[in-house]
mmCIF file of C-alpha atoms and ligand atoms in Angstrom:
data_model
loop_
_atom_site.group_PDB
_atom_site.id
_atom_site.type_symbol
_atom_site.label_atom_id
_atom_site.label_comp_id
_atom_site.label_asym_id
_atom_site.label_seq_id
_atom_site.Cartn_x
_atom_site.Cartn_y
_atom_site.Cartn_z
ATOM 1 C CA MET A 1 -37.207 -66.032 -13.400
ATOM 2 C CA SER A 2 -38.232 -62.370 -13.440
ATOM 3 C CA PHE A 3 -40.338 -61.051 -10.596
ATOM 4 C CA ASP A 4 -43.449 -60.356 -12.688
ATOM 5 C CA LEU A 5 -43.431 -63.822 -14.291
ATOM 6 C CA LYS A 6 -42.917 -65.460 -10.914
ATOM 7 C CA HIS A 7 -46.050 -63.762 -9.585
ATOM 8 C CA LEU A 8 -48.419 -64.257 -12.500
ATOM 9 C CA PRO A 9 -51.785 -65.448 -11.264
ATOM 10 C CA ARG A 10 -52.238 -69.229 -11.341
ATOM 11 C CA THR A 11 -55.621 -69.708 -9.735
ATOM 12 C CA PHE A 12 -58.809 -67.711 -9.362
ATOM 13 C CA ASP A 13 -57.760 -66.519 -5.901
ATOM 14 C CA ASP A 14 -54.688 -64.826 -7.417
ATOM 15 C CA LEU A 15 -56.776 -62.659 -9.761
ATOM 16 C CA VAL A 16 -57.606 -59.047 -8.963
ATOM 17 C CA ILE A 17 -61.053 -58.155 -10.249
ATOM 18 C CA ALA A 18 -62.544 -54.778 -9.495
ATOM 19 C CA ASP A 19 -66.229 -55.680 -9.450
ATOM 20 C CA PRO A 20 -67.407 -58.550 -7.189
ATOM 21 C CA LEU A 21 -70.201 -59.464 -9.616
ATOM 22 C CA ASN A 22 -67.663 -59.876 -12.415
ATOM 23 C CA ALA A 23 -65.469 -61.871 -10.057
ATOM 24 C CA THR A 24 -68.382 -64.253 -9.416
ATOM 25 C CA VAL A 25 -68.836 -64.877 -13.144
ATOM 26 C CA ILE A 26 -65.110 -65.467 -13.665
ATOM 27 C CA GLN A 27 -65.073 -67.851 -10.716
ATOM 28 C CA GLN A 28 -67.951 -69.743 -12.273
ATOM 29 C CA TYR A 29 -66.022 -70.081 -15.544
ATOM 30 C CA CYS A 30 -63.102 -71.431 -13.502
ATOM 31 C CA THR A 31 -65.139 -74.039 -11.644
ATOM 32 C CA GLN A 32 -68.289 -74.961 -13.576
ATOM 33 C CA PRO A 33 -68.148 -73.099 -16.871
ATOM 34 C CA PRO A 34 -71.446 -72.347 -18.604
ATOM 35 C CA SER A 35 -71.410 -73.462 -22.249
ATOM 36 C CA LYS A 36 -71.599 -69.893 -23.565
ATOM 37 C CA PRO A 37 -68.278 -68.495 -24.844
ATOM 38 C CA LEU A 38 -66.891 -65.722 -22.645
ATOM 39 C CA LEU A 39 -65.673 -62.309 -23.803
ATOM 40 C CA LEU A 40 -63.686 -60.180 -21.347
ATOM 41 C CA ALA A 41 -63.816 -56.546 -22.462
ATOM 42 C CA GLY A 42 -62.203 -53.440 -21.017
ATOM 43 C CA PRO A 43 -59.212 -51.105 -21.175
ATOM 44 C CA PRO A 44 -55.607 -52.331 -21.038
ATOM 45 C CA GLY A 45 -54.597 -53.398 -17.545
ATOM 46 C CA ALA A 46 -58.042 -54.662 -16.541
ATOM 47 C CA CYS A 47 -56.456 -58.125 -16.069
ATOM 48 C CA LYS A 48 -58.488 -59.598 -18.950
ATOM 49 C CA THR A 49 -55.711 -61.756 -20.356
ATOM 50 C CA GLU A 50 -54.700 -63.069 -16.938
ATOM 51 C CA ALA A 51 -58.314 -63.938 -16.133
ATOM 52 C CA ALA A 52 -58.678 -65.769 -19.471
ATOM 53 C CA ARG A 53 -55.493 -67.738 -18.749
ATOM 54 C CA VAL A 54 -56.616 -68.724 -15.262
ATOM 55 C CA ILE A 55 -59.921 -69.969 -16.691
ATOM 56 C CA ALA A 56 -57.906 -72.054 -19.184
ATOM 57 C CA TYR A 57 -55.519 -73.457 -16.515
ATOM 58 C CA SER A 58 -58.512 -74.422 -14.357
ATOM 59 C CA HIS A 59 -60.126 -76.250 -17.261
ATOM 60 C CA PHE A 60 -56.946 -78.124 -18.230
ATOM 61 C CA GLU A 61 -56.316 -79.130 -14.657
ATOM 62 C CA ARG A 62 -59.875 -80.221 -13.938
ATOM 63 C CA HIS A 63 -59.994 -82.532 -16.960
ATOM 64 C CA ASN A 64 -56.318 -83.411 -16.967
ATOM 65 C CA ILE A 65 -56.034 -82.136 -20.548
ATOM 66 C CA GLN A 66 -52.764 -82.142 -22.466
ATOM 67 C CA HIS A 67 -52.390 -78.903 -24.404
ATOM 68 C CA MET A 68 -49.880 -77.168 -26.628
ATOM 69 C CA HIS A 69 -50.751 -73.844 -28.198
ATOM 70 C CA TRP A 70 -54.095 -72.827 -26.764
ATOM 71 C CA GLU A 71 -53.633 -69.039 -26.552
ATOM 72 C CA PHE A 72 -53.795 -66.958 -29.717
ATOM 73 C CA ASN A 73 -53.712 -63.291 -30.590
ATOM 74 C CA ALA A 74 -56.229 -62.432 -33.287
ATOM 75 C CA ALA A 75 -53.754 -60.051 -34.940
ATOM 76 C CA SER A 76 -51.372 -62.915 -35.724
ATOM 77 C CA LEU A 77 -53.996 -65.646 -36.183
ATOM 78 C CA GLY A 78 -54.747 -64.442 -39.727
ATOM 79 C CA LYS A 79 -57.214 -65.952 -42.150
ATOM 80 C CA ASP A 80 -56.231 -69.567 -41.630
ATOM 81 C CA TYR A 81 -57.405 -69.479 -38.020
ATOM 82 C CA GLU A 82 -59.404 -72.648 -38.569
ATOM 83 C CA ALA A 83 -56.387 -74.875 -39.282
ATOM 84 C CA LYS A 84 -54.420 -73.444 -36.345
ATOM 85 C CA ILE A 85 -57.276 -73.729 -33.873
ATOM 86 C CA MET A 86 -58.390 -77.197 -34.989
ATOM 87 C CA ALA A 87 -54.853 -78.586 -34.694
ATOM 88 C CA GLU A 88 -54.916 -77.579 -31.035
ATOM 89 C CA VAL A 89 -58.496 -78.791 -30.534
ATOM 90 C CA ASN A 90 -57.572 -82.238 -31.868
ATOM 91 C CA HIS A 91 -54.562 -82.316 -29.575
ATOM 92 C CA GLN A 92 -56.595 -81.374 -26.501
ATOM 93 C CA MET A 93 -59.394 -83.803 -27.344
ATOM 94 C CA PHE A 94 -57.110 -86.782 -27.771
ATOM 95 C CA ALA A 95 -58.288 -89.212 -25.095
ATOM 96 C CA ASN A 96 -60.488 -86.517 -23.622
ATOM 97 C CA PRO A 97 -64.237 -86.342 -24.013
ATOM 98 C CA ASP A 98 -64.637 -82.779 -22.740
ATOM 99 C CA ARG A 99 -64.482 -79.835 -25.066
ATOM 100 C CA ALA A 100 -61.190 -78.145 -25.882
ATOM 101 C CA LEU A 101 -60.533 -74.626 -24.581
ATOM 102 C CA ILE A 102 -59.121 -71.878 -26.767
ATOM 103 C CA VAL A 103 -58.179 -68.327 -25.689
ATOM 104 C CA ILE A 104 -58.195 -65.561 -28.300
ATOM 105 C CA ASN A 105 -56.753 -62.218 -27.188
ATOM 106 C CA GLU A 106 -57.648 -58.954 -28.930
ATOM 107 C CA ILE A 107 -60.419 -60.665 -30.885
ATOM 108 C CA ASP A 108 -61.416 -57.270 -32.370
ATOM 109 C CA GLU A 109 -58.231 -57.493 -34.471
ATOM 110 C CA MET A 110 -60.072 -59.912 -36.766
ATOM 111 C CA ASP A 111 -61.064 -58.030 -39.857
ATOM 112 C CA LEU A 112 -64.647 -56.839 -39.462
ATOM 113 C CA ARG A 113 -65.757 -57.627 -43.009
ATOM 114 C CA SER A 114 -63.576 -60.461 -44.231
ATOM 115 C CA VAL A 115 -62.932 -62.505 -41.067
ATOM 116 C CA GLN A 116 -65.503 -61.840 -38.337
ATOM 117 C CA PRO A 117 -68.579 -63.180 -40.235
ATOM 118 C CA LYS A 118 -66.737 -66.407 -41.093
ATOM 119 C CA PHE A 119 -65.387 -66.723 -37.586
ATOM 120 C CA ARG A 120 -68.917 -66.476 -36.224
ATOM 121 C CA GLU A 121 -69.930 -69.399 -38.477
ATOM 122 C CA PHE A 122 -66.885 -71.324 -37.325
ATOM 123 C CA MET A 123 -67.842 -70.791 -33.678
ATOM 124 C CA ASP A 124 -71.362 -72.052 -34.342
ATOM 125 C CA ALA A 125 -70.172 -75.084 -36.269
ATOM 126 C CA LYS A 126 -67.671 -76.091 -33.567
ATOM 127 C CA ARG A 127 -69.573 -75.169 -30.463
ATOM 128 C CA HIS A 128 -69.870 -78.824 -29.403
ATOM 129 C CA LEU A 129 -66.055 -79.112 -29.537
ATOM 130 C CA ILE A 130 -64.631 -75.805 -28.322
ATOM 131 C CA ARG A 131 -64.970 -73.522 -25.321
ATOM 132 C CA PHE A 132 -63.900 -70.049 -26.397
ATOM 133 C CA VAL A 133 -62.587 -67.388 -24.026
ATOM 134 C CA ALA A 134 -61.744 -64.101 -25.746
ATOM 135 C CA THR A 135 -60.502 -60.658 -24.716
ATOM 136 C CA THR A 136 -60.850 -57.233 -26.312
ATOM 137 C CA ASN A 137 -59.915 -53.618 -25.651
ATOM 138 C CA HIS A 138 -62.388 -52.469 -28.311
ATOM 139 C CA LYS A 139 -65.683 -54.279 -28.207
ATOM 140 C CA SER A 140 -67.159 -51.626 -30.544
ATOM 141 C CA ARG A 141 -64.990 -53.088 -33.316
ATOM 142 C CA ILE A 142 -66.743 -56.450 -33.077
ATOM 143 C CA MET A 143 -69.753 -57.089 -35.318
ATOM 144 C CA SER A 144 -72.927 -57.502 -33.304
ATOM 145 C CA ALA A 145 -73.673 -60.998 -34.638
ATOM 146 C CA LEU A 146 -70.292 -62.160 -33.307
ATOM 147 C CA LEU A 147 -70.607 -60.192 -30.055
ATOM 148 C CA SER A 148 -73.959 -61.830 -29.362
ATOM 149 C CA ARG A 149 -72.347 -65.295 -29.334
ATOM 150 C CA PHE A 150 -70.536 -64.368 -26.117
ATOM 151 C CA ARG A 151 -71.322 -63.816 -22.489
ATOM 152 C CA LEU A 152 -69.914 -60.288 -22.313
ATOM 153 C CA LEU A 153 -68.124 -59.144 -19.179
ATOM 154 C CA ASP A 154 -66.971 -55.517 -18.954
ATOM 155 C CA LEU A 155 -63.947 -55.290 -16.652
ATOM 156 C CA ASP A 156 -62.590 -52.080 -15.146
ATOM 157 C CA PRO A 157 -58.946 -51.765 -14.166
ATOM 158 C CA PRO A 158 -58.674 -52.567 -10.442
ATOM 159 C CA SER A 159 -58.059 -49.639 -8.096
ATOM 160 C CA SER A 160 -55.114 -49.601 -5.711
ATOM 161 C CA THR A 161 -57.469 -50.723 -2.917
ATOM 162 C CA ASP A 162 -58.475 -53.758 -4.986
ATOM 163 C CA TRP A 163 -54.802 -54.750 -5.159
ATOM 164 C CA VAL A 164 -54.153 -54.766 -1.397
ATOM 165 C CA LEU A 165 -54.784 -58.477 -0.746
ATOM 166 C CA ARG A 166 -52.892 -59.603 -3.834
ATOM 167 C CA ALA A 167 -49.933 -57.344 -2.980
ATOM 168 C CA LEU A 168 -49.995 -58.699 0.566
ATOM 169 C CA SER A 169 -49.869 -62.291 -0.637
ATOM 170 C CA ILE A 170 -46.987 -61.552 -3.055
ATOM 171 C CA LEU A 171 -45.039 -59.849 -0.240
ATOM 172 C CA HIS A 172 -45.673 -62.824 2.056
ATOM 173 C CA ALA A 173 -44.545 -65.217 -0.672
ATOM 174 C CA GLU A 174 -41.320 -63.182 -0.838
ATOM 175 C CA GLY A 175 -40.735 -63.675 2.871
ATOM 176 C CA LEU A 176 -41.791 -60.215 4.052
ATOM 177 C CA ASN A 177 -44.252 -59.816 6.861
ATOM 178 C CA PRO A 178 -46.286 -56.629 6.448
ATOM 179 C CA ASP A 179 -49.899 -56.483 7.621
ATOM 180 C CA ARG A 180 -52.869 -55.289 5.670
ATOM 181 C CA GLN A 181 -52.560 -51.750 6.973
ATOM 182 C CA ASP A 182 -48.912 -51.459 5.885
ATOM 183 C CA VAL A 183 -49.841 -52.522 2.361
ATOM 184 C CA THR A 184 -52.852 -50.210 2.265
ATOM 185 C CA LEU A 185 -50.537 -47.335 3.173
ATOM 186 C CA MET A 186 -47.971 -48.413 0.611
ATOM 187 C CA LEU A 187 -50.590 -48.422 -2.160
ATOM 188 C CA GLN A 188 -52.513 -45.368 -0.979
ATOM 189 C CA SER A 189 -50.898 -42.895 -3.323
ATOM 190 C CA PHE A 190 -50.343 -45.394 -6.121
ATOM 191 C CA ASP A 191 -52.067 -44.435 -9.335
ATOM 192 C CA GLY A 192 -50.444 -46.476 -12.101
ATOM 193 C CA SER A 193 -51.152 -49.575 -14.151
ATOM 194 C CA ALA A 194 -51.103 -53.196 -12.997
ATOM 195 C CA ARG A 195 -47.621 -53.549 -14.502
ATOM 196 C CA ASP A 196 -46.312 -50.539 -12.543
ATOM 197 C CA LEU A 197 -47.821 -52.014 -9.433
ATOM 198 C CA ILE A 198 -45.921 -55.282 -9.777
ATOM 199 C CA ASP A 199 -42.742 -53.190 -10.266
ATOM 200 C CA LEU A 200 -43.515 -51.228 -7.099
ATOM 201 C CA ILE A 201 -43.925 -54.454 -5.134
ATOM 202 C CA GLU A 202 -40.623 -55.748 -6.538
ATOM 203 C CA GLU A 203 -38.841 -52.533 -5.477
ATOM 204 C CA THR A 204 -40.315 -52.872 -2.006
ATOM 205 C CA VAL A 205 -39.044 -56.442 -1.746
ATOM 206 C CA MET A 206 -35.572 -55.453 -2.952
ATOM 207 C CA ALA A 207 -35.381 -52.500 -0.565
ATOM 208 C CA SER A 208 -36.403 -54.624 2.372
ATOM 209 C CA LYS A 209 -33.866 -57.345 1.503
ATOM 210 C CA ALA A 210 -31.146 -54.695 1.191
ATOM 211 C CA ILE A 211 -31.934 -53.401 4.689
ATOM 212 C CA LYS A 212 -31.741 -56.910 6.164
ATOM 213 C CA GLN A 213 -28.283 -57.561 4.676
HETATM 214 N N1 LIG B 1 -53.413 -60.890 -10.109
HETATM 215 C C1 LIG B 1 -52.272 -60.522 -10.671
HETATM 216 N N2 LIG B 1 -51.107 -60.735 -10.048
HETATM 217 C C2 LIG B 1 -49.955 -60.337 -10.628
HETATM 218 N N3 LIG B 1 -49.857 -59.725 -11.826
HETATM 219 C C3 LIG B 1 -50.984 -59.495 -12.486
HETATM 220 C C4 LIG B 1 -52.254 -59.878 -11.966
HETATM 221 N N4 LIG B 1 -53.198 -59.519 -12.838
HETATM 222 C C5 LIG B 1 -52.555 -58.922 -13.873
HETATM 223 N N5 LIG B 1 -51.227 -58.915 -13.666
HETATM 224 C C6 LIG B 1 -50.251 -58.294 -14.559
HETATM 225 O O1 LIG B 1 -50.776 -57.025 -14.903
HETATM 226 C C7 LIG B 1 -50.598 -56.742 -16.265
HETATM 227 C C8 LIG B 1 -51.937 -56.473 -16.945
HETATM 228 O O2 LIG B 1 -52.752 -57.618 -16.919
HETATM 229 P P1 LIG B 1 -53.418 -58.200 -18.264
HETATM 230 O O3 LIG B 1 -54.219 -59.404 -17.913
HETATM 231 O O4 LIG B 1 -52.382 -58.373 -19.340
HETATM 232 O O5 LIG B 1 -54.394 -56.994 -18.645
HETATM 233 P P2 LIG B 1 -55.258 -56.760 -19.962
HETATM 234 O O6 LIG B 1 -55.251 -58.033 -20.771
HETATM 235 O O7 LIG B 1 -56.618 -56.401 -19.458
HETATM 236 O O8 LIG B 1 -54.606 -55.618 -20.662
HETATM 237 C C9 LIG B 1 -49.848 -57.931 -16.841
HETATM 238 O O9 LIG B 1 -48.468 -57.618 -16.847
HETATM 239 C C10 LIG B 1 -50.160 -59.048 -15.870
HETATM 240 O O10 LIG B 1 -49.172 -60.035 -15.894
HETATM 241 MG MG1 LIG B 2 -54.673 -58.445 -22.757
#
């Protein structure tokens, strides 16, 4: 398995969230989710999709829910979103009284005029059956009547300081033993995206293994 896939976040503690208040809300959605649908907004690399996934994993685990295809991208969902989503909802709700959970990434990709108004009606009609978690890079492209259905959380990309503890735990999982100060130094001059950061950690691991050999 590739390094980045191996270290994808699995639980809330693995997530890197810049603002502690936002982290509190995400934690709440992982443990005792409010009934309001959640929309994670912000630029690419703000860890929106990973946070949405961790909320979904937590829900499936808590209720022991069997699931198949629970994560969609609005760009490929198309106009027959209802059939695709309801097939999954029925699957999740088989032998399970709790609501199904559906993640929709890039929800702004739904056409503003032809799809968003109908999707809003769909959300209202199914709110007793479905928990929605959505992400967007462009919340301004979402009609206000749809936007207002969600608890909106604006996420900023984490800074290199925000990544220190996560980087430390990945390095420990790889059998290295740096302390917090080493990792702070390593990330001090780092100024790239979350993806670049995972690559940097991988390079560090490879370099250290090469030295040991
Ligand atoms: N806590 C984390 N640990 C490891 N990798 C992460 C973590 N959070 C995000 N990533 C990786 O960083 C990248 C950006 O995260 P992502 O959730 O896709 O951002 P967004 O959806 O906001 O654009 C992805 O490659 C993701 O797998
Ligand atoms: Mg995303």
